[in-house]
Short mmCIF file of C-alpha atoms in Angstrom, two decimals:
data_model
loop_
_atom_site.label_atom_id
_atom_site.label_comp_id
_atom_site.label_asym_id
_atom_site.label_seq_id
_atom_site.Cartn_x
_atom_site.Cartn_y
_atom_site.Cartn_z
CA UNK N 1 77.56 80.29 62.00
CA UNK N 2 74.62 80.45 59.92
CA UNK N 3 72.69 84.60 60.13
CA UNK N 4 70.41 84.62 63.20
CA UNK N 5 66.51 85.50 62.13
CA UNK N 6 65.15 87.68 63.15
CA UNK N 7 60.98 87.91 63.77
CA UNK N 8 58.60 91.17 64.22
CA UNK N 9 55.48 90.22 65.83
CA UNK N 10 52.10 91.71 65.57
CA UNK N 11 50.11 91.83 68.53
CA UNK N 12 51.26 91.73 71.90
CA UNK N 13 48.64 89.35 73.23
CA UNK N 14 48.76 85.39 72.66
CA UNK N 15 51.55 86.19 69.34
CA UNK N 16 53.75 87.95 72.23
CA UNK N 17 53.67 86.18 75.30
CA UNK N 18 53.11 82.50 73.61
CA UNK N 19 54.89 82.29 70.17
CA UNK N 20 57.34 85.17 71.15
CA UNK N 21 58.44 82.09 74.24
CA UNK N 22 58.83 79.74 71.21
CA UNK N 23 60.46 81.45 68.92
CA UNK N 24 63.15 81.97 71.37
CA UNK N 25 63.88 78.97 72.33
CA UNK N 26 64.70 77.98 68.61
CA UNK N 27 67.87 77.99 67.87
CA UNK N 28 69.29 80.62 65.68
CA UNK N 29 66.13 82.54 65.64
CA UNK N 30 65.86 86.39 67.47
CA UNK N 31 62.68 87.97 68.52
CA UNK N 32 63.87 91.84 67.44
CA UNK N 33 60.36 94.00 66.77
CA UNK N 34 57.28 93.87 68.40
CA UNK N 35 54.28 96.35 66.52
CA UNK N 36 51.18 97.13 67.98
CA UNK N 37 48.41 99.46 66.97
CA UNK N 38 49.58 102.67 68.91
CA UNK N 39 53.47 103.64 69.96
CA UNK N 40 52.74 103.35 74.06
CA UNK N 41 51.48 99.88 73.85
CA UNK N 42 54.49 98.84 71.89
CA UNK N 43 57.37 100.71 73.45
CA UNK N 44 55.97 99.03 76.41
CA UNK N 45 55.56 95.52 75.09
CA UNK N 46 59.04 95.96 73.65
CA UNK N 47 60.36 97.17 77.74
CA UNK N 48 58.46 94.04 79.32
CA UNK N 49 59.98 91.52 77.23
CA UNK N 50 63.19 92.79 75.79
CA UNK N 51 62.78 93.38 72.61
CA UNK N 52 64.90 95.37 70.44
CA UNK N 53 62.44 97.55 67.99
CA UNK N 54 58.94 99.24 68.74
CA UNK N 55 56.56 99.87 65.56
CA UNK N 56 53.29 100.81 65.55
CA UNK N 57 52.86 100.68 61.46
CA UNK N 58 53.10 97.58 60.18
CA UNK N 59 54.18 98.63 57.00
CA UNK N 60 57.27 99.76 58.50
CA UNK N 61 57.82 97.09 61.17
CA UNK N 62 57.43 94.90 57.18
CA UNK N 63 60.30 96.86 55.31
CA UNK N 64 62.47 96.58 57.81
CA UNK N 65 65.46 95.01 55.82
CA UNK N 66 66.58 93.40 59.16
CA UNK N 67 63.52 91.04 59.96
CA UNK N 68 63.13 87.75 58.52
CA UNK N 69 60.23 86.39 59.67
CA UNK N 70 56.79 88.10 60.72
CA UNK N 71 54.12 86.51 63.05
CA UNK N 72 51.08 88.37 62.48
CA UNK N 73 48.62 87.64 65.53
CA UNK N 74 45.77 89.89 64.90
CA UNK N 75 41.53 89.36 64.51
CA UNK N 76 41.24 88.17 60.68
CA UNK N 77 39.79 91.17 59.85
CA UNK N 78 42.78 93.14 60.13
CA UNK N 79 45.33 90.82 59.31
CA UNK N 80 44.92 90.37 55.00
CA UNK N 81 46.80 93.44 54.80
CA UNK N 82 49.08 93.21 57.27
CA UNK N 83 50.47 89.07 55.53
CA UNK N 84 49.97 91.23 52.23
CA UNK N 85 52.58 93.88 52.90
CA UNK N 86 55.11 91.17 54.10
CA UNK N 87 54.77 89.27 51.36
CA UNK N 88 55.21 92.27 49.27
CA UNK N 89 58.91 93.07 51.50
CA UNK N 90 60.02 89.55 50.58
CA UNK N 91 59.45 88.31 54.57
CA UNK N 92 58.16 84.65 55.59
CA UNK N 93 54.74 84.70 57.85
CA UNK N 94 53.52 83.01 60.12
CA UNK N 95 49.71 83.43 60.42
CA UNK N 96 47.50 83.00 62.59
CA UNK N 97 43.84 81.24 62.35
CA UNK N 98 40.98 81.84 61.03
CA UNK N 99 42.91 82.47 57.45
CA UNK N 100 41.11 85.20 55.86
CA UNK N 101 37.62 86.78 55.83
CA UNK N 102 36.72 85.35 52.50
CA UNK N 103 37.77 82.54 50.31
CA UNK N 104 39.25 85.40 47.71
CA UNK N 105 41.22 86.83 50.39
CA UNK N 106 42.38 83.12 51.28
CA UNK N 107 43.53 82.82 47.83
CA UNK N 108 45.07 86.06 47.44
CA UNK N 109 47.46 85.42 50.49
CA UNK N 110 48.87 81.60 49.16
CA UNK N 111 49.46 82.90 45.72
CA UNK N 112 51.30 86.10 47.28
CA UNK N 113 53.08 83.33 49.54
CA UNK N 114 54.16 81.71 46.13
CA UNK N 115 55.08 83.94 44.25
CA UNK N 116 57.78 86.25 46.22
CA UNK N 117 58.91 82.86 47.17
CA UNK N 118 58.97 82.37 50.93
CA UNK N 119 57.59 80.41 53.62
CA UNK N 120 54.22 80.59 54.65
CA UNK N 121 53.21 78.51 57.68
CA UNK N 122 49.80 78.93 59.76
CA UNK N 123 48.91 78.81 63.69
CA UNK N 124 48.18 74.93 63.68
CA UNK N 125 50.45 72.82 65.76
CA UNK N 126 48.22 70.37 66.28
CA UNK N 127 49.57 67.94 63.85
CA UNK N 128 52.80 68.54 65.38
CA UNK N 129 52.30 66.85 69.31
CA UNK N 130 54.03 63.85 69.74
CA UNK N 131 51.06 61.68 69.72
CA UNK N 132 49.71 63.34 66.51
CA UNK N 133 52.85 62.27 64.99
CA UNK N 134 52.55 58.63 66.16
CA UNK N 135 49.01 58.65 64.91
CA UNK N 136 49.89 59.97 61.24
CA UNK N 137 53.09 57.77 61.04
CA UNK N 138 50.42 54.90 61.56
CA UNK N 139 48.08 55.96 59.21
CA UNK N 140 50.92 56.54 56.94
CA UNK N 141 52.48 52.90 57.32
CA UNK N 142 49.15 51.35 56.70
CA UNK N 143 47.74 50.51 60.49
CA UNK N 144 44.12 51.74 59.30
CA UNK N 145 44.23 49.98 56.05
CA UNK N 146 42.19 52.11 53.73
CA UNK N 147 40.39 55.06 55.37
CA UNK N 148 36.98 54.73 55.79
CA UNK N 149 35.30 57.06 58.11
CA UNK N 150 35.99 59.74 61.02
CA UNK N 151 34.93 61.85 64.01
CA UNK N 152 36.56 65.13 65.31
CA UNK N 153 36.00 67.29 67.70
CA UNK N 154 37.42 70.39 69.18
CA UNK N 155 35.34 72.29 71.98
CA UNK N 156 36.78 74.76 74.39
CA UNK N 157 34.24 74.77 77.52
CA UNK N 158 31.25 76.73 78.22
CA UNK N 159 31.74 78.42 81.60
CA UNK N 160 28.85 79.63 84.20
CA UNK N 161 30.35 81.83 87.05
CA UNK N 162 27.31 83.28 89.62
CA UNK N 163 24.89 81.23 87.59
CA UNK N 164 25.77 83.03 83.73
CA UNK N 165 27.25 81.48 81.05
CA UNK N 166 29.99 82.51 78.97
CA UNK N 167 32.90 81.50 76.76
CA UNK N 168 36.14 80.73 77.86
CA UNK N 169 37.37 81.90 74.38
CA UNK N 170 36.32 85.72 75.58
CA UNK N 171 37.99 85.12 78.99
CA UNK N 172 40.10 83.29 80.65
CA UNK N 173 42.09 84.73 82.63
CA UNK N 174 45.33 83.45 80.53
CA UNK N 175 45.07 86.44 78.13
CA UNK N 176 43.29 89.40 77.29
CA UNK N 177 39.79 89.01 76.37
CA UNK N 178 39.18 88.24 73.16
CA UNK N 179 36.02 90.16 72.71
CA UNK N 180 35.99 90.63 68.96
CA UNK N 181 35.32 86.99 68.80
CA UNK N 182 31.61 88.31 69.26
CA UNK N 183 31.50 90.48 65.49
CA UNK N 184 30.59 88.68 62.47
CA UNK N 185 33.27 91.25 60.67
CA UNK N 186 36.23 89.86 62.57
CA UNK N 187 35.90 86.66 60.57
CA UNK N 188 36.31 84.63 63.79
CA UNK N 189 34.07 82.74 65.26
CA UNK N 190 33.81 79.29 67.34
CA UNK N 191 33.15 77.53 64.71
CA UNK N 192 35.90 79.15 61.82
CA UNK N 193 38.88 79.82 64.18
CA UNK N 194 38.03 75.73 65.79
CA UNK N 195 36.94 74.26 62.14
CA UNK N 196 40.11 75.69 60.85
CA UNK N 197 42.59 74.23 62.92
CA UNK N 198 40.34 70.64 63.57
CA UNK N 199 40.46 70.66 59.47
CA UNK N 200 43.98 71.66 59.01
CA UNK N 201 44.42 68.06 60.77
CA UNK N 202 42.19 65.89 59.49
CA UNK N 203 43.50 66.97 55.74
CA UNK N 204 46.82 65.98 57.27
CA UNK N 205 45.89 62.35 58.16
CA UNK N 206 43.40 61.68 55.79
CA UNK N 207 43.21 64.42 52.46
CA UNK N 208 41.33 66.65 51.34
CA UNK N 209 37.48 66.93 51.69
CA UNK N 210 35.86 66.72 48.39
CA UNK N 211 32.59 67.43 49.43
CA UNK N 212 30.67 69.21 52.82
CA UNK N 213 27.55 69.88 54.35
CA UNK N 214 26.40 71.07 58.27
CA UNK N 215 24.31 73.13 60.07
CA UNK N 216 25.60 76.04 62.76
CA UNK N 217 23.89 77.91 65.54
CA UNK N 218 24.95 80.50 67.94
CA UNK N 219 23.44 78.06 71.54
CA UNK N 220 24.57 80.89 73.72
CA UNK N 221 22.99 84.36 72.72
CA UNK N 222 24.51 86.67 75.53
CA UNK N 223 28.18 86.22 77.41
CA UNK N 224 27.90 87.51 80.66
CA UNK N 225 31.19 88.00 81.41
CA UNK N 226 33.03 88.75 84.86
CA UNK N 227 33.07 92.12 84.20
CA UNK N 228 29.47 92.59 84.43
CA UNK N 229 29.36 93.48 80.59
CA UNK N 230 26.83 91.36 78.33
CA UNK N 231 27.73 90.97 74.80
CA UNK N 232 25.50 89.27 72.32
CA UNK N 233 27.75 87.68 69.77
CA UNK N 234 26.49 87.90 65.86
CA UNK N 235 28.90 84.88 65.32
CA UNK N 236 28.46 81.05 65.80
CA UNK N 237 29.63 79.03 68.92
CA UNK N 238 28.61 75.47 67.53
CA UNK N 239 29.09 73.87 64.13
CA UNK N 240 28.66 70.26 63.17
CA UNK N 241 29.64 69.03 59.24
CA UNK N 242 28.94 66.60 57.57
CA UNK N 243 32.12 65.40 54.92
CA UNK N 244 32.94 63.46 52.10
CA UNK N 245 36.89 63.01 51.43
CA UNK N 246 38.23 62.74 48.17
CA UNK N 247 39.56 59.39 49.30
CA UNK N 248 36.11 58.24 49.72
CA UNK N 249 35.62 58.56 54.04
CA UNK N 250 33.04 60.01 55.42
CA UNK N 251 32.77 61.60 58.62
CA UNK N 252 31.69 64.37 60.92
CA UNK N 253 33.59 67.55 62.33
CA UNK N 254 31.98 69.24 65.54
CA UNK N 255 33.78 72.35 66.79
CA UNK N 256 32.48 75.77 68.99
CA UNK N 257 32.87 76.94 72.70
CA UNK N 258 29.45 76.00 74.08
CA UNK N 259 30.08 72.60 75.72
CA UNK N 260 30.16 72.55 79.71
CA UNK N 261 32.90 70.17 80.80
CA UNK N 262 34.02 69.56 77.77
CA UNK N 263 36.69 66.22 76.44
CA UNK N 264 37.90 69.46 74.14
CA UNK N 265 40.46 67.63 71.83
CA UNK N 266 39.49 64.28 70.35
CA UNK N 267 39.83 63.02 66.65
CA UNK N 268 39.04 59.28 65.98
CA UNK N 269 39.96 57.82 62.23
CA UNK N 270 39.51 54.52 60.93
CA UNK N 271 39.54 51.87 57.63
CA UNK N 272 39.44 48.15 56.87
CA UNK N 273 42.29 47.56 59.17
CA UNK N 274 42.00 49.26 62.26
CA UNK N 275 40.83 52.44 63.98
CA UNK N 276 43.03 55.21 65.77
CA UNK N 277 41.87 57.55 68.76
CA UNK N 278 43.53 60.97 70.13
CA UNK N 279 42.17 61.91 73.03
CA UNK N 280 42.99 65.40 74.80
CA UNK N 281 40.77 67.91 77.49
CA UNK N 282 42.97 70.49 77.07
CA UNK N 283 43.80 72.46 73.54
CA UNK N 284 46.88 70.34 72.02
CA UNK N 285 49.35 71.66 74.28
CA UNK N 286 50.04 70.23 77.47
CA UNK N 287 50.17 66.74 78.74
CA UNK N 288 46.85 64.76 78.52
CA UNK N 289 46.72 64.03 75.22
CA UNK N 290 46.77 59.69 74.58
CA UNK N 291 46.81 57.69 71.33
CA UNK N 292 44.85 55.08 71.08
CA UNK N 293 44.74 51.72 68.95
CA UNK N 294 42.78 49.25 68.22
CA UNK N 295 42.69 46.46 65.20
CA UNK N 296 40.46 44.50 63.32
CA UNK N 297 40.93 41.25 64.92
CA UNK N 298 38.48 38.80 65.55
CA UNK N 299 37.53 38.94 69.24
CA UNK N 300 34.42 37.86 71.25
CA UNK N 301 32.24 40.60 70.43
CA UNK N 302 31.72 43.16 72.61
CA UNK N 303 35.61 42.71 73.34
CA UNK N 304 37.83 45.51 72.13
CA UNK N 305 41.55 45.50 71.04
CA UNK N 306 41.88 48.91 72.23
CA UNK N 307 45.02 50.02 74.00
CA UNK N 308 46.80 52.97 74.46
CA UNK N 309 49.85 53.79 72.42
CA UNK N 310 53.35 54.15 73.50
CA UNK N 311 54.82 57.12 71.87
CA UNK N 312 58.34 56.72 70.52
CA UNK N 313 60.47 59.56 72.19
CA UNK N 314 61.81 60.66 69.30
CA UNK N 315 58.53 62.94 68.68
CA UNK N 316 59.58 65.08 71.91
CA UNK N 317 63.28 65.23 70.64
CA UNK N 318 62.45 68.97 68.83
CA UNK N 319 65.53 69.46 66.41
CA UNK N 320 66.99 72.55 66.78
CA UNK N 321 65.78 73.92 69.58
CA UNK N 322 68.04 75.45 72.72
CA UNK N 323 68.48 72.86 75.70
CA UNK N 324 67.44 69.72 73.78
CA UNK N 325 64.86 68.55 75.72
CA UNK N 326 63.08 65.18 75.37
CA UNK N 327 60.42 64.43 77.44
CA UNK N 328 56.43 65.27 77.44
CA UNK N 329 56.17 68.91 78.04
CA UNK N 330 53.81 71.94 77.29
CA UNK N 331 54.02 73.49 74.03
CA UNK N 332 56.29 70.83 72.19
CA UNK N 333 53.94 70.95 69.55
CA UNK N 334 54.63 74.68 68.93
CA UNK N 335 58.72 74.11 69.10
CA UNK N 336 58.41 71.47 66.54
CA UNK N 337 56.14 73.88 64.27
CA UNK N 338 58.55 76.73 64.54
CA UNK N 339 61.40 74.45 64.37
CA UNK N 340 59.85 73.44 60.95
CA UNK N 341 59.42 76.50 59.82
CA UNK N 342 62.88 77.80 60.63
CA UNK N 343 64.46 74.96 58.44
CA UNK N 344 62.16 75.34 56.06
CA UNK N 345 63.10 79.13 55.55
CA UNK N 346 66.91 77.88 55.69
CA UNK N 347 66.92 75.23 53.39
CA UNK N 348 64.20 76.63 50.70
CA UNK N 349 61.54 74.03 51.78
CA UNK N 350 57.88 74.25 52.40
CA UNK N 351 56.71 74.67 56.18
CA UNK N 352 53.58 72.81 57.52
CA UNK N 353 51.07 73.73 57.94
CA UNK N 354 51.36 75.64 54.83
CA UNK N 355 49.16 78.52 53.01
CA UNK N 356 48.21 76.21 50.22
CA UNK N 357 46.74 74.10 52.74
CA UNK N 358 45.16 76.73 54.14
CA UNK N 359 43.66 77.99 51.56
CA UNK N 360 41.44 74.93 50.84
CA UNK N 361 40.83 74.47 54.50
CA UNK N 362 39.04 77.93 54.09
CA UNK N 363 36.93 77.00 50.96
CA UNK N 364 35.68 73.64 53.63
CA UNK N 365 34.87 75.90 56.55
CA UNK N 366 33.12 78.59 54.00
CA UNK N 367 31.30 76.04 52.62
CA UNK N 368 29.49 74.31 55.69
CA UNK N 369 28.61 78.05 56.45
CA UNK N 370 26.98 77.96 52.70
CA UNK N 371 25.47 74.75 53.27
CA UNK N 372 24.08 76.12 56.42
CA UNK N 373 22.47 78.94 54.41
CA UNK N 374 21.46 77.28 51.45
CA UNK N 375 20.44 73.50 53.46
CA UNK N 376 22.39 71.49 50.18
CA UNK N 377 25.73 70.02 49.95
CA UNK N 378 28.84 71.76 48.27
CA UNK N 379 31.29 70.58 46.38
CA UNK N 380 34.66 72.66 47.09
CA UNK N 381 34.57 73.23 43.31
CA UNK N 382 32.04 75.25 43.82
CA UNK N 383 34.00 77.51 46.34
CA UNK N 384 35.45 80.49 44.14
#
């Protein structure tokens, strides 16, 4: 039997609660260490989740020779030195999103990962959901023909409680509040977080972005939180971009968290032979995702061939998972992603989504911010 892959997790919020559970569903993987900024929280998290080792210094955890993978889940402005320390110590890295706070840092992490000869994967599981895998397979098989256009949206809802609005990302009841998303210095925002996720899926489907323009806004200037606090965000909660892909396809992307009653995740791609639509009222991890397809057959005007696509059951059977479940279930996309990363580590391959993809997408995210400031189109080769 192969030696178990041992994971050390940085952050006791989403990364421990959700990633930790997913890592434990992968055969031959153990969650062996947890790191937070304080000894008392690290030791409590270790005790609460049955983790053997607790650290309160990320450098010390990264240097632990017993660990193989470092899962870095803190805010973007904290992560760069953590990722670089893990790579210097020869660890494989699973990194949260947004990937970086600057193009320079994104490129540095990509280059360090390549130089270390380790696997680097980023937290963008959408491509691994069964309907998304079906969609990708149909595009690769030629269903849409030559890609011509697309529309992508990713929203979390705006909540109104006691007649006051706040963002679901700031307080959901499921995890500790992400109040730092209001701070520009954090590196996160409604635009940066969700555009990164969206672009990592779009470019996976139809290739890289060549140039971009767009507009960003802070539609909700005050967050009235359930605890009575009021935050005045410095970050954008809504962005809209127009993109031209390297293959000539053009389309739009909208992302943010200021849309009441939102559909959530919606990806429409069409070409000169057909159209595919993936719709999901959740954030890509629950059971509400549906895939629809329509071809270019001649029909009476006003009628459409659009029909729901039956998902291949093979996309629910994640290889290398404990229990071997084969039916629809929550977080199957995350299971696929972690199982793929573990397999890449053992085979010497590259995980998906990779650091290389993440660095390329980060250029697009910042290009739209630059386009908003300068009111013009930005080519990706300008983003140096």
